[in-house]
Coordinates of C-alpha atoms and ligand atoms in Angstrom, one line a residue:
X1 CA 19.0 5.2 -17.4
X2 CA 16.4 7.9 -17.2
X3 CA 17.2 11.1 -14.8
X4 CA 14.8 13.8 -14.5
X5 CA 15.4 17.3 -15.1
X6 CA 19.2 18.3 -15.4
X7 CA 20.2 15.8 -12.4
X8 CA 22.1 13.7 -14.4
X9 CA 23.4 10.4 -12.8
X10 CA 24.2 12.3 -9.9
X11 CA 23.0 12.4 -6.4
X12 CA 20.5 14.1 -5.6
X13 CA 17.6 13.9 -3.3
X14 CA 13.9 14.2 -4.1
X15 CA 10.5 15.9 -1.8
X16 CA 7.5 13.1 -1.2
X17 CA 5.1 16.5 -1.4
X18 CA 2.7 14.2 0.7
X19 CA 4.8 14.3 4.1
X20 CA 7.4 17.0 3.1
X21 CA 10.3 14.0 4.0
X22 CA 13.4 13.7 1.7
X23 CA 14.6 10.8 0.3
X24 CA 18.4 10.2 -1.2
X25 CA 18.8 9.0 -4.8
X26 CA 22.5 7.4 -5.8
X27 CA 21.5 6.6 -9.2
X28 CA 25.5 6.5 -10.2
X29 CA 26.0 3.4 -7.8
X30 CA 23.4 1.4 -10.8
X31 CA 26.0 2.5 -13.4
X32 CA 26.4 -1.4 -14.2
X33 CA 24.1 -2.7 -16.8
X34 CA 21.2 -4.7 -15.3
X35 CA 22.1 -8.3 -15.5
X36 CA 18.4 -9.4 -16.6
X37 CA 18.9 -12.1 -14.2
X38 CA 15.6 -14.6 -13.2
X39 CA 16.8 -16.0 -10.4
X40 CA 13.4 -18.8 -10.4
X41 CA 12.7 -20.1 -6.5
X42 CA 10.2 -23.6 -7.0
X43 CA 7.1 -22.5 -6.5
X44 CA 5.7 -23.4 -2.6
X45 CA 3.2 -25.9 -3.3
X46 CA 0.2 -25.0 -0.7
X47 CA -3.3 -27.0 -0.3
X48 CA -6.4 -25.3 -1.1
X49 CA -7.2 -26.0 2.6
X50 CA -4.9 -26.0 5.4
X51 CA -6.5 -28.0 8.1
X52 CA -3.9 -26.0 10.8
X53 CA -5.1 -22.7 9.3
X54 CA -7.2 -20.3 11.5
X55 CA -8.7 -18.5 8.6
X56 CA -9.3 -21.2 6.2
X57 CA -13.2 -21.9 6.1
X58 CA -14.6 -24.1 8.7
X59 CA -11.6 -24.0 10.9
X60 CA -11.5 -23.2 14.7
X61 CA -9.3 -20.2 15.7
X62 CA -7.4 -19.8 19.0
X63 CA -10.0 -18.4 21.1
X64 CA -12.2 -20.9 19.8
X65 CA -14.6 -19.5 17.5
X66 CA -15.2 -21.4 14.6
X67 CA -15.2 -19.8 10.8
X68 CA -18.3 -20.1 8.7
X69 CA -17.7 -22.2 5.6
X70 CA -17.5 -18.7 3.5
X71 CA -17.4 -18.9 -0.1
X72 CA -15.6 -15.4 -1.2
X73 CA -14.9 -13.0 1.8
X74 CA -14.8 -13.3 6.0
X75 CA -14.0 -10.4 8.1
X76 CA -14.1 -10.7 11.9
X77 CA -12.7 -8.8 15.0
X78 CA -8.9 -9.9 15.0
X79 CA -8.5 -12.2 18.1
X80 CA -6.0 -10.3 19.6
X81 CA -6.6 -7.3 18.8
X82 CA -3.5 -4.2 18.9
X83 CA -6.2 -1.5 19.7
X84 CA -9.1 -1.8 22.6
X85 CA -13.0 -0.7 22.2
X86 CA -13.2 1.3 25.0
X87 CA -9.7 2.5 25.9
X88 CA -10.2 6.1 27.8
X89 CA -9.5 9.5 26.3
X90 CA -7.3 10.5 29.2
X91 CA -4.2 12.6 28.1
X92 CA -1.2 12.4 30.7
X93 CA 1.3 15.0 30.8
X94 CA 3.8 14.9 32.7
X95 CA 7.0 17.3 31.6
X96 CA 8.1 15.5 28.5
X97 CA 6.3 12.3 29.1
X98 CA 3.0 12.8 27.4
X99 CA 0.5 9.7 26.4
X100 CA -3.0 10.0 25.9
X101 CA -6.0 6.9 25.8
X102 CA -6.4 5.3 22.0
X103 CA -9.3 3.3 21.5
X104 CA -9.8 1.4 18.2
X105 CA -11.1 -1.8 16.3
X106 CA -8.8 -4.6 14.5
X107 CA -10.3 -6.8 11.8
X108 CA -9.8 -9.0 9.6
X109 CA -10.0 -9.5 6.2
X110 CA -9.9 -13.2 4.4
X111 CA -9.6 -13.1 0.8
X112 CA -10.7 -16.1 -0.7
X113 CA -11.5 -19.0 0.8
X114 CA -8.5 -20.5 -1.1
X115 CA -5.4 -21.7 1.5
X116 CA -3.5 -21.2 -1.6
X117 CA -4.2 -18.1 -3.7
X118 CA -2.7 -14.4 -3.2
X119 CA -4.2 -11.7 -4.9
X120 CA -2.1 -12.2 -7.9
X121 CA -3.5 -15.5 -8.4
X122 CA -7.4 -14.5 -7.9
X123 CA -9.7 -13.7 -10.8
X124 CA -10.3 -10.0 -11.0
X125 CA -14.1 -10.4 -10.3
X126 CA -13.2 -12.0 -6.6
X127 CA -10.7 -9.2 -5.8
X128 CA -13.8 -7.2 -6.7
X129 CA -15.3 -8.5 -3.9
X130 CA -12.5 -7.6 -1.4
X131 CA -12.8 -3.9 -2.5
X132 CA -16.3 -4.3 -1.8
X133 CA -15.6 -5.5 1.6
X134 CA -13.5 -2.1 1.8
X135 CA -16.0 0.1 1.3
X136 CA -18.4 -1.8 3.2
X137 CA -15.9 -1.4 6.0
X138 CA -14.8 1.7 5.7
X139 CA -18.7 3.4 5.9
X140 CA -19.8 1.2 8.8
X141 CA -16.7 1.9 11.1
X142 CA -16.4 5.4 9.8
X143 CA -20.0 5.8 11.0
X144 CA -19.2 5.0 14.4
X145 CA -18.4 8.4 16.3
X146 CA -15.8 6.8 18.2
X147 CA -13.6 6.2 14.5
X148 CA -11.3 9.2 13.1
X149 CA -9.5 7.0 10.7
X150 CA -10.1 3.9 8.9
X151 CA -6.5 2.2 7.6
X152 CA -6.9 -1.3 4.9
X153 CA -3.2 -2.9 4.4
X154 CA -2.1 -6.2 3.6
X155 CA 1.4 -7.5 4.9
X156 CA 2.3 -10.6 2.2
X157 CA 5.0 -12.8 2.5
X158 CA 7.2 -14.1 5.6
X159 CA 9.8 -11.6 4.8
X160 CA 7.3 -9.0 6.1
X161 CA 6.6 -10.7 9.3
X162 CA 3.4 -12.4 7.9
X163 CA 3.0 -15.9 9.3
X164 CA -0.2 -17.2 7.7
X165 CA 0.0 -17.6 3.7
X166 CA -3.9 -17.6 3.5
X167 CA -4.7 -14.7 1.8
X168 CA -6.0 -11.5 3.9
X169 CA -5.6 -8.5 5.0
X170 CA -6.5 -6.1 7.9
X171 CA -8.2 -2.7 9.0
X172 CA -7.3 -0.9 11.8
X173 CA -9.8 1.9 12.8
X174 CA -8.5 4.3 15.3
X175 CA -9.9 7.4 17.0
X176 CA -7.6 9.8 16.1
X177 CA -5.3 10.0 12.9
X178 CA -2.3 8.3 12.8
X179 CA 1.1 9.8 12.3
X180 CA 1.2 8.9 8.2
X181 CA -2.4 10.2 8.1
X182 CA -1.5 12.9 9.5
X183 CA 1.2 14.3 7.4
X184 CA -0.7 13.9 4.4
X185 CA -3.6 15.6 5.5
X186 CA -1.4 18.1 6.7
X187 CA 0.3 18.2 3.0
X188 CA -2.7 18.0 0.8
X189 CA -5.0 20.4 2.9
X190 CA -2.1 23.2 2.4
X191 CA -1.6 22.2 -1.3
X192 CA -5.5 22.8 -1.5
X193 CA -5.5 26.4 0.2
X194 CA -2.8 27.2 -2.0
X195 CA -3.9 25.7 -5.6
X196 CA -7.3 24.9 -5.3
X197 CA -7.1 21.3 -6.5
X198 CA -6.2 18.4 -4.7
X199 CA -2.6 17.6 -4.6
X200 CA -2.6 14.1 -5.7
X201 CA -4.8 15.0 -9.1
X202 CA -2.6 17.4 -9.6
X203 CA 0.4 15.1 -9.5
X204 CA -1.3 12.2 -11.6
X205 CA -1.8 15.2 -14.3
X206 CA 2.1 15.7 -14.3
X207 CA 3.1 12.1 -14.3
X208 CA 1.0 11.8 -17.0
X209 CA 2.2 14.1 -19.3
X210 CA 5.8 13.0 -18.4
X211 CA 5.1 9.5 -18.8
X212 CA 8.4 8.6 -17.4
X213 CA 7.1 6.6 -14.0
X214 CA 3.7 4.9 -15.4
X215 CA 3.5 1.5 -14.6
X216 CA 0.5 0.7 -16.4
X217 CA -3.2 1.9 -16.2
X218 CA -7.2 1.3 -17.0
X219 CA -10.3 3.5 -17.5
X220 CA -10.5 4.4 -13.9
X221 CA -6.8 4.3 -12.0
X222 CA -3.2 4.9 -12.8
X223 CA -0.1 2.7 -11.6
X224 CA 2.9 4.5 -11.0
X225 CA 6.1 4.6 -9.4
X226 CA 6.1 7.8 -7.2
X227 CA 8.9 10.6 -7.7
X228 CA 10.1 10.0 -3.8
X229 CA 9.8 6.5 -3.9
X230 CA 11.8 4.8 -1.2
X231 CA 11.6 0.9 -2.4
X232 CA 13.5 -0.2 -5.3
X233 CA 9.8 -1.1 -6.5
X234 CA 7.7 1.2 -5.1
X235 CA 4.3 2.2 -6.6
X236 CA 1.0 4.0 -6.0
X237 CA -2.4 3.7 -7.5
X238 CA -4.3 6.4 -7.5
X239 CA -7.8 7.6 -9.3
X240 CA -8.5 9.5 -12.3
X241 CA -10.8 11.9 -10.9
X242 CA -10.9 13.4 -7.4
X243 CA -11.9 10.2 -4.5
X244 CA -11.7 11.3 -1.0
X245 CA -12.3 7.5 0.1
X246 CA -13.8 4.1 -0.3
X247 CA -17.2 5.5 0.2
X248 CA -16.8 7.0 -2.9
X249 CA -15.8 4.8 -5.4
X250 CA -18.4 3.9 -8.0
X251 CA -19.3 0.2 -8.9
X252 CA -17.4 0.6 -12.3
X253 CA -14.8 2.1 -10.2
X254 CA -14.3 -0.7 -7.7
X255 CA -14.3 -3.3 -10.5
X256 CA -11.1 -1.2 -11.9
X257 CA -9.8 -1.1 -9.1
X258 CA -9.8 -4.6 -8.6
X259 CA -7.9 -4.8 -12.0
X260 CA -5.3 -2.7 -11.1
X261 CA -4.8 -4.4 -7.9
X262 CA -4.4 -7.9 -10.1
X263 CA -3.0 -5.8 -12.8
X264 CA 0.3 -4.7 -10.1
X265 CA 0.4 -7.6 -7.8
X266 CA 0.9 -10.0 -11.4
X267 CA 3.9 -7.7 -12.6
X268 CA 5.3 -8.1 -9.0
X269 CA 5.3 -12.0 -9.2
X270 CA 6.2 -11.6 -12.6
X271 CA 9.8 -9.2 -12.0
X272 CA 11.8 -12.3 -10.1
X273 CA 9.6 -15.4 -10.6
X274 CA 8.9 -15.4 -6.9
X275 CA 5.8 -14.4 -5.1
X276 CA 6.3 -11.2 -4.4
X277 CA 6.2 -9.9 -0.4
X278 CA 5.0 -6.2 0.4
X279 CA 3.5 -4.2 2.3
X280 CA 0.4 -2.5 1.1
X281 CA -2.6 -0.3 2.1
X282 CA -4.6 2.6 1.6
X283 CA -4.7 6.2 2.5
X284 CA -8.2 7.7 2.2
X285 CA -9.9 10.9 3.8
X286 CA -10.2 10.9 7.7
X287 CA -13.4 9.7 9.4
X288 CA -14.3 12.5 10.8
X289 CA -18.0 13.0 8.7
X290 CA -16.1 16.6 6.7
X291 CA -15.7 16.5 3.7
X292 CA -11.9 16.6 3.0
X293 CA -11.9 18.0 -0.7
X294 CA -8.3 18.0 -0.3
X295 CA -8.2 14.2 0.1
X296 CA -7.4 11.6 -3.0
X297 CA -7.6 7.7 -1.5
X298 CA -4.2 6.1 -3.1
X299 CA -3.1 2.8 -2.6
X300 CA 1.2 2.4 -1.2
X301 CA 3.2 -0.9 -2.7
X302 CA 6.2 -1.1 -0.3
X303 CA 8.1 -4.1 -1.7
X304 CA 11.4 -4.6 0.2
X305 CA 13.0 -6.6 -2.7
X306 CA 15.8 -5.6 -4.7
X307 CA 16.7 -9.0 -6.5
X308 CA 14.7 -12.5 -6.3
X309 CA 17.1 -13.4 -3.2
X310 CA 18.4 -9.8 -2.0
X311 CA 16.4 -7.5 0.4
X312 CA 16.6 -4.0 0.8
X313 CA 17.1 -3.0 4.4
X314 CA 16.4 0.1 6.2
X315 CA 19.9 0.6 8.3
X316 CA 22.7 3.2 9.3
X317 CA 22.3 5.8 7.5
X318 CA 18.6 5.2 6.5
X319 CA 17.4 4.9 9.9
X320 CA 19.7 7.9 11.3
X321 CA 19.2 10.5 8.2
X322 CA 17.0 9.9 5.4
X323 CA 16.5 7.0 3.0
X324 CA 18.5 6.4 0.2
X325 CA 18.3 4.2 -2.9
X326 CA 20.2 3.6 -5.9
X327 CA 17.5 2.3 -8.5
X328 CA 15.9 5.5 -9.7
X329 CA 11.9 5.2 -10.0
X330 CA 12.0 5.6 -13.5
X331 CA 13.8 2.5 -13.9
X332 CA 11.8 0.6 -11.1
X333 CA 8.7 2.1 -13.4
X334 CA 10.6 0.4 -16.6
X335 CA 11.0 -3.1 -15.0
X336 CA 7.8 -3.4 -13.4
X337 CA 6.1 -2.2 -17.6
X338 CA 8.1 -4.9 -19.1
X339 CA 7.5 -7.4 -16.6
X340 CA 4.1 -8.3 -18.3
X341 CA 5.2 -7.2 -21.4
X342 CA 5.0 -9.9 -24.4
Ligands
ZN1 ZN1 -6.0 -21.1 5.2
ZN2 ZN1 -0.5 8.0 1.3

């Protein structure tokens, strides 16, 4: 059991510096020893093509276009799409009641080809090309003047809501930033003012002199369970040196990336034997055509399991006060080290 600072096994609650939230830490509740359990599910034997799948190659979707017989990546316009093109800017205030026009784009993102893989299963050099479908995306919507923010996340795994097992993701490009944005431009644009550096290089610094929540890391990024992590195996990826966004990374950088990303997503499969479900995605500088110096891109892991078979969820007093967990981060960093470990 590793506690930071003079907290002991105590509760305690800990600052995410990026969005200035609390979160609760009951790190006496984990007093028992872990029982090193693999609780092994059978592997779910998928085909390398579903003929029922609308994003495996060739296939017809629901509003009948028909996918190209792609051999790495496909993005398209997501058929029904949670954002319009042309939604107006009108703001309505009325009183309290205020709402306000939010145009935007939905695509998606395919993967691989493969019915079958995940991105813990892909070689590194195919992820590769995913990250290069990221930056690709990212420049040509943030070029349109209509886009403030460009947001990439995957949702894996039917325990978060993800219907289709064929491997992609999406990108939501909105006008303005959205909430989570938001905050952390608010955060790291004050941290700048004050400091002079960028608040997330500055944090990578002090987790790496600690060394107490590395997870593992290459020439390029670092793996790490954040401080104010929320899930019992939360993590972040960030850069080694100052990247505002995807329109930044260099080609070494996007290959290293791509290693970290199989790197992570291994360790996760590895931890219960089961294909891991999360929710991931990437924050990276608005859209807006400034600079945003005070911006690092950094990829989010939110994994909601606790065990193989046991979910954490986000209830009572989570969804009334402030999260709470009783794994501490350091020992979330711990398991997620050894889970590739000999
Ligand atoms: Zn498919
Ligand atoms: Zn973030």
């Amino acid at each position: 059991m590793t506690a930071p600072f003079e907290l002991g096994d105590t509760s305690h609650r800990r600052l995410n510096p990026l969005t200035g939230e609390w979160v609760l830490v009951s790190p006496h509740r984990m007093r028992r020893p872990w029982q090193g359990q693999r609780e092994a599910v059978p592997a779910t034997n998928l085909p390398a093509y579903d003929p029922a799948c609308y994003l495996c190659a060739g296939n017809m979707r629901a509003n009948g276009a028909r996918n190209p017989a792609y051999e790495h990546t496909f993005v398209f316009d997501n058929d029904f799409a949670a954002l319009s093109r042309d939604a107006p800017e009108t703001r309505v205030e009325r009183g309290l009641l205020v709402a306000e026009g939010e145009s935007g784009i939905c695509r998606v993102v395919c993967f691989s080809p493969r019915h079958d893989l995940t991105l813990a299963k892909m070689e590194v050099a195919d992820i590769a090309r995913v990250v290069d479908v990221w930056v690709e995306e990212t420049v040509n919507l943030g070029a349109d003047p209509m886009i403030g923010a460009v947001q990439i996340f995957e949702n894996r795994g039917e325990m978060m809501g993800c219907s289709n097992p064929h491997p992609h993701g999406q990108i939501w490009a909105t006008r303005r930033l959205p909430n989570e944005v938001q905050k952390e431009t608010h955060a790291q644009t004050r941290y700048l003012l004050d400091h002079g550096r960028p608040l997330l290089v500055d944090y990578l610094a002090e987790e790496l002199a600690l060394r107490e929540r590395i997870v593992a890391e290459n020439d390029h990024f670092v793996t790490l369970a954040p401080f104010w992590a929320v899930w019992p195996f939360e993590t972040m990826i960030l850069p080694r040196r100052p990247i505002a966004g995807f329109g930044e990374l260099r080609p070494e950088e996007r290959a290293a990336l791509a290693a970290a990303l199989s790197d992570l997503t291994r360790r996760y499969d590895r931890l219960f034997d089961v294909s891991f479900p999360y929710s991931m995605g990437f924050h990276q500088k608005p859209t807006d055509g400034d600079v945003h110096a005070e911006w690092q891109l950094h990829a989010h892991f939110y994994p909601p399991l606790l065990r193989a078979s046991v979910r954490k969820f986000m209830v009572g007093y989570e969804l009334l006060s402030e999260p709470q967990r009783d794994l501490t981060p350091e020992d979330g960093a711990d398991r997620l080290r050894e889970a590739l470990a000999g």
